């Protein structure tokens, strides 16, 4: 129980201080590194699958889980835009180990447009 409270308080502090962006705050190219740092500090290796789901839901991120790959796929859309031609989104892959605990997190910027 104490561990859960500690992690919950850490999450709230992270959201407030470091800027893990929730639904009411926009992730942009300017604060992208802060967002990634915050997410990586919250979802460290060994965190259970249920905490990953709770965290992604709390951040109001669109995500899915592929059981066969033991991987969460999440997206932060429109973190950047160049005029109206190109948009940049942040793709997040959270891989789990055989015990359904976080193994690692990978980030990738995806550029779409004409």
mmCIF file of C-alpha atoms in Angstrom:
data_model
loop_
_atom_site.group_PDB
_atom_site.id
_atom_site.type_symbol
_atom_site.label_atom_id
_atom_site.label_comp_id
_atom_site.label_asym_id
_atom_site.label_seq_id
_atom_site.Cartn_x
_atom_site.Cartn_y
_atom_site.Cartn_z
ATOM 1 C CA UNK A 1 0.000 0.000 0.000
ATOM 2 C CA UNK A 2 2.798 2.405 0.888
ATOM 3 C CA UNK A 3 4.475 1.711 -2.457
ATOM 4 C CA UNK A 4 1.232 2.518 -4.306
ATOM 5 C CA UNK A 5 0.810 5.793 -2.392
ATOM 6 C CA UNK A 6 4.446 6.705 -3.068
ATOM 7 C CA UNK A 7 4.058 6.072 -6.788
ATOM 8 C CA UNK A 8 0.765 7.964 -6.919
ATOM 9 C CA UNK A 9 2.323 10.975 -5.202
ATOM 10 C CA UNK A 10 5.327 10.773 -7.519
ATOM 11 C CA UNK A 11 2.972 10.745 -10.507
ATOM 12 C CA UNK A 12 1.098 13.807 -9.243
ATOM 13 C CA UNK A 13 4.356 15.628 -8.569
ATOM 14 C CA UNK A 14 5.661 14.675 -11.995
ATOM 15 C CA UNK A 15 2.507 15.949 -13.680
ATOM 16 C CA UNK A 16 2.642 19.183 -11.728
ATOM 17 C CA UNK A 17 6.379 19.944 -11.801
ATOM 18 C CA UNK A 18 7.871 18.276 -14.869
ATOM 19 C CA UNK A 19 4.885 18.704 -17.106
ATOM 20 C CA UNK A 20 3.729 15.212 -18.077
ATOM 21 C CA UNK A 21 0.938 16.603 -20.157
ATOM 22 C CA UNK A 22 -2.608 15.501 -19.448
ATOM 23 C CA UNK A 23 -5.670 16.121 -21.588
ATOM 24 C CA UNK A 24 -5.862 19.815 -20.648
ATOM 25 C CA UNK A 25 -2.195 20.516 -21.461
ATOM 26 C CA UNK A 26 -0.694 20.156 -24.917
ATOM 27 C CA UNK A 27 2.516 18.246 -25.581
ATOM 28 C CA UNK A 28 4.572 20.210 -28.108
ATOM 29 C CA UNK A 29 8.059 20.006 -29.568
ATOM 30 C CA UNK A 30 9.139 22.557 -26.930
ATOM 31 C CA UNK A 31 8.195 20.348 -23.977
ATOM 32 C CA UNK A 32 8.584 16.953 -25.678
ATOM 33 C CA UNK A 33 11.838 16.075 -23.896
ATOM 34 C CA UNK A 34 10.255 16.903 -20.531
ATOM 35 C CA UNK A 35 7.269 14.717 -21.343
ATOM 36 C CA UNK A 36 9.475 11.772 -22.363
ATOM 37 C CA UNK A 37 11.669 12.176 -19.291
ATOM 38 C CA UNK A 38 8.621 12.275 -17.048
ATOM 39 C CA UNK A 39 7.006 9.231 -18.659
ATOM 40 C CA UNK A 40 10.261 7.266 -18.507
ATOM 41 C CA UNK A 41 10.720 8.128 -14.827
ATOM 42 C CA UNK A 42 7.211 6.912 -14.012
ATOM 43 C CA UNK A 43 7.276 3.719 -16.072
ATOM 44 C CA UNK A 44 10.648 2.359 -15.033
ATOM 45 C CA UNK A 45 11.558 -1.283 -15.667
ATOM 46 C CA UNK A 46 9.685 -3.592 -13.314
ATOM 47 C CA UNK A 47 6.440 -1.596 -13.148
ATOM 48 C CA UNK A 48 3.443 -3.948 -13.628
ATOM 49 C CA UNK A 49 1.192 -3.883 -16.682
ATOM 50 C CA UNK A 50 -1.778 -2.574 -14.674
ATOM 51 C CA UNK A 51 0.186 0.532 -13.652
ATOM 52 C CA UNK A 52 1.106 1.180 -17.284
ATOM 53 C CA UNK A 53 -2.571 1.030 -18.264
ATOM 54 C CA UNK A 54 -3.543 3.326 -15.387
ATOM 55 C CA UNK A 55 -0.802 5.813 -16.267
ATOM 56 C CA UNK A 56 -1.641 5.962 -19.976
ATOM 57 C CA UNK A 57 -5.331 6.368 -19.118
ATOM 58 C CA UNK A 58 -4.564 9.137 -16.598
ATOM 59 C CA UNK A 59 -2.610 10.990 -19.295
ATOM 60 C CA UNK A 60 -5.567 10.535 -21.662
ATOM 61 C CA UNK A 61 -3.352 8.984 -24.332
ATOM 62 C CA UNK A 62 -4.715 6.879 -27.152
ATOM 63 C CA UNK A 63 -3.162 3.429 -26.752
ATOM 64 C CA UNK A 64 -3.552 -0.268 -27.445
ATOM 65 C CA UNK A 65 -1.936 -3.432 -26.145
ATOM 66 C CA UNK A 66 -0.793 -6.325 -28.328
ATOM 67 C CA UNK A 67 -0.657 -9.452 -26.161
ATOM 68 C CA UNK A 68 1.356 -11.481 -28.669
ATOM 69 C CA UNK A 69 4.126 -8.859 -28.642
ATOM 70 C CA UNK A 70 3.671 -7.891 -24.970
ATOM 71 C CA UNK A 71 3.784 -4.271 -26.101
ATOM 72 C CA UNK A 72 1.723 -1.142 -25.484
ATOM 73 C CA UNK A 73 1.503 1.256 -28.414
ATOM 74 C CA UNK A 74 0.547 4.840 -27.596
ATOM 75 C CA UNK A 75 0.460 8.041 -29.603
ATOM 76 C CA UNK A 76 0.630 11.715 -28.757
ATOM 77 C CA UNK A 77 -0.748 13.336 -31.908
ATOM 78 C CA UNK A 78 0.234 16.700 -33.321
ATOM 79 C CA UNK A 79 3.226 17.538 -31.125
ATOM 80 C CA UNK A 80 4.562 19.623 -33.971
ATOM 81 C CA UNK A 81 3.365 21.218 -37.154
ATOM 82 C CA UNK A 82 5.062 22.906 -40.073
ATOM 83 C CA UNK A 83 2.597 25.261 -41.680
ATOM 84 C CA UNK A 84 -0.375 23.110 -42.638
ATOM 85 C CA UNK A 85 1.577 20.620 -44.718
ATOM 86 C CA UNK A 86 3.365 18.450 -42.130
ATOM 87 C CA UNK A 87 2.410 17.197 -38.682
ATOM 88 C CA UNK A 88 4.565 15.374 -36.172
ATOM 89 C CA UNK A 89 3.274 12.814 -33.673
ATOM 90 C CA UNK A 90 5.100 10.997 -30.897
ATOM 91 C CA UNK A 91 4.834 7.206 -31.036
ATOM 92 C CA UNK A 92 5.492 5.350 -27.788
ATOM 93 C CA UNK A 93 6.240 1.627 -27.453
ATOM 94 C CA UNK A 94 6.285 0.143 -23.973
ATOM 95 C CA UNK A 95 7.595 -3.409 -24.033
ATOM 96 C CA UNK A 96 6.868 -5.837 -21.213
ATOM 97 C CA UNK A 97 8.878 -8.835 -20.080
ATOM 98 C CA UNK A 98 7.608 -12.388 -19.600
ATOM 99 C CA UNK A 99 6.235 -11.408 -16.153
ATOM 100 C CA UNK A 100 4.135 -8.558 -17.646
ATOM 101 C CA UNK A 101 6.361 -5.856 -16.189
ATOM 102 C CA UNK A 102 7.940 -2.943 -18.049
ATOM 103 C CA UNK A 103 11.093 -3.966 -19.882
ATOM 104 C CA UNK A 104 11.786 -0.736 -21.805
ATOM 105 C CA UNK A 105 10.218 2.283 -23.487
ATOM 106 C CA UNK A 106 10.954 3.458 -27.014
ATOM 107 C CA UNK A 107 9.995 6.796 -28.545
ATOM 108 C CA UNK A 108 9.760 7.687 -32.211
ATOM 109 C CA UNK A 109 8.672 10.835 -34.009
ATOM 110 C CA UNK A 110 6.405 10.245 -36.983
ATOM 111 C CA UNK A 111 6.118 12.940 -39.631
ATOM 112 C CA UNK A 112 3.039 12.887 -41.841
ATOM 113 C CA UNK A 113 1.827 15.136 -44.596
ATOM 114 C CA UNK A 114 2.233 15.832 -48.266
#
